[in-house]
Amino acid sequence: MLDLKQIRENPQTVQELLNRRNAAYDLTAIVELDQQQREIELKRTQLQARSNEIGKLVGQKIKSGSQPNSTEILSLKEEGNNIKSQLADLEPQEKEIKTQIDTLVLQLPNIPSDTTPIGKDETDNVEVRRWGDEYIPTNPNILPHWTLGEKLGIIDFERAVKVAQSRFVNLVGLGAALERALINFMLDQQTVAGYTEVLPPILVNSNSLQGTGQLPKFAEESFKCADDDLWLIPTAEVPVTNLYRDEILELEQLPIKHCAYTPCFRREAGSYGRDTKGLIRLHQFNKVELVKIVHPDTSEAEHQSLVQNAEAILQALKLPYRVIELCTGDIGFGAAKCYDLEVWLPSSKQYREISSCSNFKDFQARRAGIRFKEKGKKGTQFVHTLNGSGLAIGRTMSAILENYQQSDGTVKVPEVLQPYLKRDVIG
């Protein structure tokens, strides 16, 4: 959520910054409603002050000998009753206007960071670096991971469709074991890197989704329970960040660093016809998520280290990848700055996203009410929140099946996973 004070004081500047996202934003309605609300608030405050003054005057005059039914007292009481009637009309008006303002502000995305490249869409994203070119397979006959997985009997799409629908998968035998090995390996690596593991709920309430920015804008992307105010999570970012919703933290608690494995659920609305085969775009998938809650002064450095923590997994697995800095026209709704990690998939000869690492600054903290207090200082400040995939499990598996594919149709198990799988070859 953007700072309403910032919009009020510098609407043109905020609008220009938002328009860097390659979309037109008009803050006129918010500014006008805010002015109305402030005028009503001023009038209400003045009326309340006069009402209090009348109450004191009546008490003083009666105490000094005036009769309760005297003309003067009755006149003051009548004025007081008129004020109460006006206040009764003003309060719901003010509440309604505040609701309208909140609705409009919640629909605004975050302001891009000053260091985020300006661009219109993904074609203007900037490649920061590549790693692992020497590990790119030279075999020209790499099978797509879904074809190889079905041949090896470790991936079963047909029965998953029967049980659920398209874009679900059933992992069998060593496929299930590989998924579990990847989850355990990633969690082990990130806890060593200083993250505290949590296992949060995978059903969350609407306030949680609003706190991290999925609601109200992206309601169609999530699965909602019919009879409860509960939603299946699209990512562990939602429950983990909201563990601290409406809390005032002590400075000494920062930074808070969590890693979490959860299943994730997405409708993939608007992706019709894209990645219909394989493990890239499923309605249900597993992911290890990294979440940080930090001091504003350290958030940029914490963002860089978050990216490095995600990169470390790909490097340990010796999977070729590149780091992309997203431009203003491609960053997510809540992000001020974002880096994507894209892993090499040899069957399609292209890099595909496997992690998105975002710095939200105080955007989520304002929505979720997460603040901190420094001893000896008045008031509180909003924290900065960050998160990133560390990593998406299915996409990591697809990269392993393709990059470690051998000419005889087997798959070499990455060295770091061999202690988890108790074997060095699949197939």
Coordinates of C-alpha atoms in Angstrom, one line a residue:
M1 CA 0.0 0.0 0.0
L2 CA 1.3 3.4 -0.9
D3 CA 1.6 6.2 1.7
L4 CA -1.6 8.3 1.5
K5 CA 0.3 11.3 2.8
Q6 CA 2.8 11.0 0.0
I7 CA -0.1 10.9 -2.5
R8 CA -1.7 13.9 -0.9
E9 CA 1.4 16.0 -0.8
N10 CA 2.9 15.0 -4.2
P11 CA 0.2 13.5 -6.4
Q12 CA 1.9 14.4 -9.7
T13 CA 5.2 12.9 -8.6
V14 CA 3.6 9.7 -7.4
Q15 CA 1.6 9.4 -10.6
E16 CA 4.7 9.9 -12.8
L17 CA 6.5 7.2 -10.8
L18 CA 3.6 4.8 -11.2
N19 CA 3.4 5.5 -14.9
R20 CA 6.9 4.1 -15.3
R21 CA 5.1 0.7 -15.0
N22 CA 3.9 1.3 -18.6
A23 CA 0.4 1.9 -17.5
A24 CA -1.7 5.1 -16.9
Y25 CA -2.6 5.9 -13.3
D26 CA -5.0 8.7 -12.3
L27 CA -4.8 9.7 -8.7
T28 CA -7.4 12.5 -9.1
A29 CA -10.2 10.5 -7.4
I30 CA -8.1 9.6 -4.4
V31 CA -6.9 13.2 -4.0
E32 CA -10.5 14.6 -4.2
L33 CA -11.9 12.0 -1.8
D34 CA -9.0 12.7 0.6
Q35 CA -9.8 16.4 0.5
Q36 CA -13.5 15.6 1.2
Q37 CA -12.5 13.3 4.1
R38 CA -10.2 15.9 5.6
E39 CA -12.9 18.7 5.4
I40 CA -15.4 16.4 7.1
E41 CA -12.8 15.5 9.7
L42 CA -12.1 19.2 10.4
K43 CA -15.8 20.0 10.6
R44 CA -16.4 17.0 12.9
T45 CA -13.5 18.0 15.1
Q46 CA -14.8 21.6 15.4
L47 CA -18.3 20.4 16.2
Q48 CA -17.0 17.9 18.8
A49 CA -15.0 20.7 20.4
R50 CA -18.1 22.9 20.5
S51 CA -20.2 20.1 21.9
N52 CA -17.6 19.6 24.7
E53 CA -17.6 23.3 25.3
I54 CA -21.4 23.4 25.6
G55 CA -21.3 20.5 28.1
K56 CA -18.9 22.4 30.3
L57 CA -20.9 25.6 30.0
V58 CA -24.1 23.9 31.0
G59 CA -22.4 22.3 34.0
Q60 CA -20.8 25.6 35.1
K61 CA -24.0 27.6 34.8
I62 CA -26.0 25.1 36.7
K63 CA -23.3 25.0 39.4
S64 CA -23.4 28.8 39.6
G65 CA -27.2 28.9 40.2
S66 CA -28.9 28.8 36.8
Q67 CA -32.0 26.7 36.6
P68 CA -31.8 23.6 34.3
N69 CA -35.0 24.8 32.5
S70 CA -33.9 28.4 32.1
T71 CA -33.9 29.9 28.6
E72 CA -30.1 30.1 28.5
I73 CA -29.6 26.4 29.5
L74 CA -32.3 25.2 27.2
S75 CA -30.8 27.1 24.3
L76 CA -27.4 25.6 25.0
K77 CA -28.9 22.1 25.2
E78 CA -30.8 22.7 21.9
E79 CA -27.5 23.7 20.2
G80 CA -25.9 20.6 21.7
N81 CA -28.6 18.4 20.3
N82 CA -28.2 20.0 16.9
I83 CA -24.5 19.3 17.0
K84 CA -25.1 15.7 18.0
S85 CA -27.4 15.3 15.0
Q86 CA -24.8 16.8 12.7
L87 CA -22.1 14.5 14.1
A88 CA -24.4 11.5 13.6
D89 CA -24.7 12.4 9.9
L90 CA -21.0 13.2 9.4
E91 CA -19.5 10.1 11.0
P92 CA -21.0 7.6 8.5
Q93 CA -20.1 10.0 5.6
E94 CA -16.5 10.1 6.8
K95 CA -16.4 6.3 7.2
E96 CA -17.8 5.7 3.7
I97 CA -15.2 8.1 2.2
K98 CA -12.4 6.4 4.0
T99 CA -13.6 3.0 2.7
Q100 CA -13.6 4.4 -0.9
I101 CA -10.1 5.8 -0.4
D102 CA -8.8 2.5 1.0
T103 CA -10.4 0.6 -1.9
L104 CA -8.7 2.8 -4.5
V105 CA -5.3 2.8 -2.7
L106 CA -5.3 -0.9 -2.3
Q107 CA -5.6 -1.2 -6.1
L108 CA -2.4 0.8 -6.7
P109 CA 0.9 -1.1 -7.3
N110 CA 4.1 -0.3 -5.6
I111 CA 6.3 2.6 -6.8
P112 CA 9.4 1.1 -8.7
S113 CA 12.8 1.7 -7.1
D114 CA 15.0 4.5 -8.5
T115 CA 17.4 1.8 -9.5
T116 CA 14.8 -0.4 -11.4
P117 CA 15.5 -0.2 -15.1
I118 CA 12.8 1.8 -17.0
G119 CA 11.1 -0.3 -19.7
K120 CA 7.8 -1.2 -21.2
D121 CA 7.8 -5.0 -20.9
E122 CA 10.0 -8.1 -20.6
T123 CA 12.0 -7.2 -23.7
D124 CA 13.5 -4.3 -21.7
N125 CA 14.7 -6.5 -18.8
V126 CA 18.4 -6.4 -18.2
E127 CA 20.7 -9.5 -18.0
V128 CA 22.9 -9.1 -15.0
R129 CA 25.1 -12.2 -15.2
R130 CA 25.3 -15.8 -16.3
W131 CA 26.7 -18.8 -14.4
G132 CA 27.5 -22.4 -15.4
D133 CA 27.9 -22.2 -19.2
E134 CA 30.4 -25.0 -18.9
Y135 CA 27.6 -27.2 -17.6
I136 CA 25.3 -26.8 -20.6
P137 CA 24.9 -30.2 -22.1
T138 CA 26.4 -30.8 -25.6
N139 CA 24.1 -33.8 -26.4
P140 CA 21.9 -32.6 -29.2
N141 CA 19.2 -35.2 -28.6
I142 CA 17.9 -34.0 -25.2
L143 CA 14.3 -35.2 -24.5
P144 CA 11.9 -32.7 -22.9
H145 CA 11.6 -33.5 -19.2
W146 CA 8.0 -34.6 -19.5
T147 CA 8.8 -37.1 -22.2
L148 CA 11.8 -38.5 -20.3
G149 CA 9.9 -38.6 -17.0
E150 CA 7.1 -40.6 -18.5
K151 CA 9.6 -43.0 -20.2
L152 CA 11.3 -43.5 -16.8
G153 CA 8.0 -44.1 -15.1
I154 CA 8.6 -41.3 -12.6
I155 CA 6.1 -38.7 -13.9
D156 CA 2.4 -39.6 -14.5
F157 CA 0.2 -36.9 -16.0
E158 CA -2.6 -39.1 -17.2
R159 CA -3.7 -40.4 -13.8
A160 CA -3.3 -37.0 -12.3
V161 CA -5.8 -35.6 -14.8
K162 CA -8.2 -38.4 -13.9
V163 CA -7.9 -37.6 -10.2
A164 CA -8.0 -33.8 -10.6
Q165 CA -7.8 -32.1 -14.0
S166 CA -5.2 -30.9 -16.5
R167 CA -2.1 -29.1 -15.0
F168 CA -1.7 -31.5 -12.1
V169 CA 1.0 -34.1 -11.9
N170 CA 1.5 -37.4 -10.1
L171 CA 5.1 -38.3 -9.2
V172 CA 5.9 -41.9 -8.8
G173 CA 8.8 -43.8 -7.3
L174 CA 12.1 -42.0 -7.8
G175 CA 10.1 -39.0 -9.1
A176 CA 8.5 -38.6 -5.7
A177 CA 11.9 -39.3 -4.0
L178 CA 13.6 -36.7 -6.1
E179 CA 11.0 -34.1 -5.2
R180 CA 11.4 -34.9 -1.6
A181 CA 15.2 -34.9 -1.8
L182 CA 15.2 -31.4 -3.4
I183 CA 12.9 -30.0 -0.7
N184 CA 15.1 -31.4 2.1
F185 CA 18.3 -30.3 0.3
M186 CA 17.0 -26.7 -0.2
L187 CA 15.8 -26.4 3.4
D188 CA 19.1 -27.7 4.7
Q189 CA 21.1 -25.2 2.6
Q190 CA 19.0 -22.3 3.6
T191 CA 19.0 -23.0 7.3
V192 CA 22.8 -23.2 7.2
A193 CA 22.6 -19.8 5.4
G194 CA 20.9 -18.3 8.5
Y195 CA 17.2 -18.8 7.7
T196 CA 14.8 -20.2 10.4
E197 CA 12.6 -22.9 9.0
V198 CA 8.8 -22.6 9.5
L199 CA 6.0 -24.8 8.4
P200 CA 3.0 -22.4 8.0
P201 CA -0.7 -23.0 7.3
I202 CA -1.4 -23.4 3.6
L203 CA -4.9 -22.1 4.0
V204 CA -5.0 -18.3 4.8
N205 CA -7.7 -15.7 5.4
S206 CA -8.5 -12.7 3.2
N207 CA -6.6 -10.3 5.5
S208 CA -3.5 -12.3 4.8
L209 CA -3.8 -12.2 1.1
Q210 CA -4.6 -8.4 1.3
G211 CA -1.5 -7.9 3.5
T212 CA 0.9 -9.3 0.9
G213 CA -0.9 -7.8 -2.1
Q214 CA -2.8 -10.7 -3.7
L215 CA -6.2 -9.2 -2.8
P216 CA -8.2 -7.5 -4.1
K217 CA -6.4 -7.3 -7.4
F218 CA -5.5 -11.0 -8.0
A219 CA -8.5 -12.8 -6.5
E220 CA -9.0 -14.7 -9.8
E221 CA -5.6 -16.3 -9.5
S222 CA -6.3 -18.0 -6.2
F223 CA -8.5 -21.0 -5.1
K224 CA -11.1 -20.0 -2.5
C225 CA -12.9 -22.3 -0.1
A226 CA -16.7 -22.2 -0.7
D227 CA -17.9 -22.0 2.9
D228 CA -15.0 -20.3 4.8
D229 CA -13.0 -17.1 4.6
L230 CA -10.0 -19.3 3.6
W231 CA -7.9 -19.5 0.5
L232 CA -5.2 -21.9 -0.7
I233 CA -1.9 -20.1 -0.7
P234 CA -0.3 -19.1 -4.0
T235 CA 3.1 -19.0 -2.3
A236 CA 4.5 -19.3 1.2
E237 CA 5.3 -15.6 1.1
V238 CA 1.6 -15.0 2.2
P239 CA 1.5 -17.0 5.5
V240 CA 5.1 -16.4 6.5
T241 CA 5.0 -12.6 6.0
N242 CA 1.6 -12.4 7.8
L243 CA 2.9 -14.3 10.8
Y244 CA 3.9 -10.8 11.9
R245 CA 0.8 -8.9 10.7
D246 CA -0.3 -6.0 13.0
E247 CA 2.8 -6.5 15.2
I248 CA 5.3 -3.9 16.5
L249 CA 8.7 -5.6 16.6
E250 CA 11.7 -4.5 18.5
L251 CA 14.7 -3.3 16.6
E252 CA 16.8 -6.2 18.0
Q253 CA 14.5 -8.7 16.3
L254 CA 15.5 -7.5 12.9
P255 CA 16.4 -9.0 10.4
I256 CA 13.9 -11.9 10.6
K257 CA 14.8 -14.5 8.0
H258 CA 12.5 -17.5 7.3
C259 CA 12.6 -20.4 4.8
A260 CA 9.5 -22.5 4.3
Y261 CA 8.5 -25.5 2.2
T262 CA 4.8 -25.5 1.2
P263 CA 2.6 -26.7 -1.6
C264 CA 1.4 -23.7 -3.7
F265 CA -1.8 -23.4 -5.7
R266 CA -2.5 -21.1 -8.6
R267 CA -5.3 -20.9 -11.2
E268 CA -2.9 -19.6 -13.8
A269 CA -5.7 -17.4 -15.1
G270 CA -4.7 -15.8 -18.4
S271 CA -2.1 -18.4 -19.3
Y272 CA -4.3 -20.5 -21.5
G273 CA -2.3 -22.4 -24.0
R274 CA 1.1 -21.7 -22.4
D275 CA 3.3 -24.5 -21.0
T276 CA 0.5 -27.0 -21.2
K277 CA 3.1 -29.9 -21.0
G278 CA 5.5 -30.6 -18.2
L279 CA 6.2 -29.2 -14.8
I280 CA 6.6 -25.5 -15.6
R281 CA 3.0 -24.2 -15.1
L282 CA 0.9 -26.4 -12.8
H283 CA -2.1 -25.6 -10.6
Q284 CA -0.4 -27.3 -7.7
F285 CA 3.4 -27.3 -7.1
N286 CA 5.9 -27.4 -4.3
K287 CA 8.3 -24.6 -3.5
V288 CA 10.8 -23.5 -0.9
E289 CA 10.3 -19.8 -0.1
L290 CA 12.7 -17.3 1.4
V291 CA 11.2 -14.4 3.4
K292 CA 12.9 -11.5 5.1
I293 CA 11.6 -8.8 7.4
V294 CA 14.3 -6.1 7.7
H295 CA 15.3 -2.6 8.7
P296 CA 14.7 -0.1 5.8
D297 CA 18.4 0.9 5.9
T298 CA 19.5 -2.6 5.1
S299 CA 16.9 -3.8 2.6
E300 CA 18.9 -3.2 -0.5
A301 CA 21.8 -5.2 0.8
E302 CA 19.4 -7.9 2.1
H303 CA 17.9 -8.1 -1.4
Q304 CA 21.3 -8.8 -2.9
S305 CA 22.1 -11.5 -0.3
L306 CA 18.6 -13.0 -0.9
V307 CA 19.4 -13.4 -4.6
Q308 CA 22.7 -15.0 -3.7
N309 CA 21.0 -17.5 -1.4
A310 CA 18.8 -18.6 -4.3
E311 CA 21.7 -18.7 -6.7
A312 CA 23.6 -20.9 -4.3
I313 CA 21.1 -23.7 -4.8
L314 CA 21.5 -23.6 -8.6
Q315 CA 25.3 -23.5 -8.2
A316 CA 25.3 -26.5 -5.8
L317 CA 23.2 -28.4 -8.3
K318 CA 25.5 -27.2 -11.2
L319 CA 22.6 -26.0 -13.2
P320 CA 23.3 -23.2 -15.7
Y321 CA 21.3 -20.1 -15.1
R322 CA 21.2 -16.3 -15.6
V323 CA 20.1 -13.4 -13.4
I324 CA 17.7 -10.9 -15.0
E325 CA 16.8 -7.5 -13.5
L326 CA 13.2 -6.8 -14.3
C327 CA 12.3 -3.4 -15.8
T328 CA 9.5 -1.1 -14.5
G329 CA 7.1 -2.5 -17.1
D330 CA 7.6 -6.1 -16.0
I331 CA 8.0 -6.1 -12.2
G332 CA 5.2 -7.6 -10.1
F333 CA 2.4 -5.6 -8.5
G334 CA 4.0 -5.3 -5.1
A335 CA 7.6 -5.2 -6.0
A336 CA 9.8 -2.1 -6.0
K337 CA 12.8 -4.0 -7.4
C338 CA 13.0 -7.6 -8.7
Y339 CA 15.6 -10.1 -10.0
D340 CA 14.6 -13.3 -11.7
L341 CA 16.8 -16.4 -11.9
E342 CA 16.3 -18.3 -15.1
V343 CA 17.6 -21.9 -15.4
W344 CA 18.7 -23.4 -18.7
L345 CA 16.3 -26.0 -20.3
P346 CA 18.3 -27.6 -23.1
S347 CA 15.3 -29.3 -24.8
S348 CA 13.8 -25.9 -25.7
K349 CA 17.2 -24.2 -25.8
Q350 CA 16.1 -21.3 -23.6
Y351 CA 16.3 -20.0 -20.0
R352 CA 13.1 -20.3 -17.9
E353 CA 12.2 -18.6 -14.6
I354 CA 12.9 -20.7 -11.5
S355 CA 13.0 -17.9 -8.9
S356 CA 11.8 -14.4 -8.5
C357 CA 13.4 -12.3 -5.7
S358 CA 11.6 -9.1 -4.8
N359 CA 12.1 -6.2 -2.5
F360 CA 8.7 -4.7 -1.6
K361 CA 10.2 -2.0 0.7
D362 CA 7.3 -0.8 3.0
F363 CA 4.5 -1.7 0.5
Q364 CA 3.5 -5.0 2.2
A365 CA 4.3 -3.7 5.7
R366 CA 1.8 -0.8 5.3
R367 CA -0.9 -3.2 4.1
A368 CA -0.1 -5.8 6.9
G369 CA 0.7 -3.3 9.6
I370 CA 4.2 -4.6 10.4
R371 CA 6.3 -2.0 12.2
F372 CA 9.3 -1.8 14.5
K373 CA 10.3 0.5 17.4
E374 CA 13.8 1.7 18.3
K375 CA 14.4 2.3 22.0
G376 CA 14.8 5.9 22.9
K377 CA 12.9 7.1 19.7
K378 CA 9.3 8.2 19.5
G379 CA 6.9 6.4 17.3
T380 CA 7.3 3.4 15.0
Q381 CA 8.5 2.7 11.5
F382 CA 7.4 0.3 8.9
V383 CA 9.7 -2.6 8.2
H384 CA 10.8 -3.6 4.7
T385 CA 9.8 -7.1 3.4
L386 CA 11.5 -9.2 0.8
N387 CA 11.0 -12.7 -0.6
G388 CA 12.1 -15.1 -3.2
S389 CA 11.9 -18.7 -4.3
G390 CA 14.7 -20.8 -3.1
L391 CA 13.6 -22.7 -5.3
A392 CA 10.5 -23.8 -7.2
I393 CA 10.8 -27.6 -6.9
G394 CA 9.1 -28.8 -10.1
R395 CA 11.1 -26.4 -12.3
T396 CA 14.3 -27.5 -10.6
M397 CA 13.4 -31.1 -11.2
S398 CA 12.7 -30.4 -14.9
A399 CA 16.1 -28.7 -15.2
I400 CA 17.8 -31.7 -13.6
L401 CA 16.0 -34.2 -15.9
E402 CA 17.2 -32.3 -18.9
N403 CA 20.6 -31.0 -18.0
Y404 CA 21.7 -34.3 -16.3
Q405 CA 20.1 -36.5 -19.1
Q406 CA 22.5 -39.1 -20.4
S407 CA 22.7 -40.7 -23.9
D408 CA 21.4 -44.0 -22.7
G409 CA 18.1 -42.4 -21.4
T410 CA 19.1 -42.4 -17.7
V411 CA 19.6 -39.3 -15.6
K412 CA 22.7 -38.7 -13.5
V413 CA 21.8 -37.6 -10.0
P414 CA 23.5 -34.3 -9.0
E415 CA 26.3 -35.0 -6.6
V416 CA 24.8 -32.9 -3.7
L417 CA 21.5 -34.9 -4.0
Q418 CA 23.1 -38.4 -4.0
P419 CA 23.2 -38.6 -0.1
Y420 CA 19.5 -37.8 -0.1
L421 CA 18.5 -40.3 -2.9
K422 CA 21.1 -43.0 -1.9
R423 CA 21.9 -43.5 -5.6
D424 CA 23.7 -41.7 -8.4
V425 CA 21.5 -42.6 -11.4
I426 CA 17.8 -42.5 -12.1
G427 CA 16.7 -45.2 -14.7

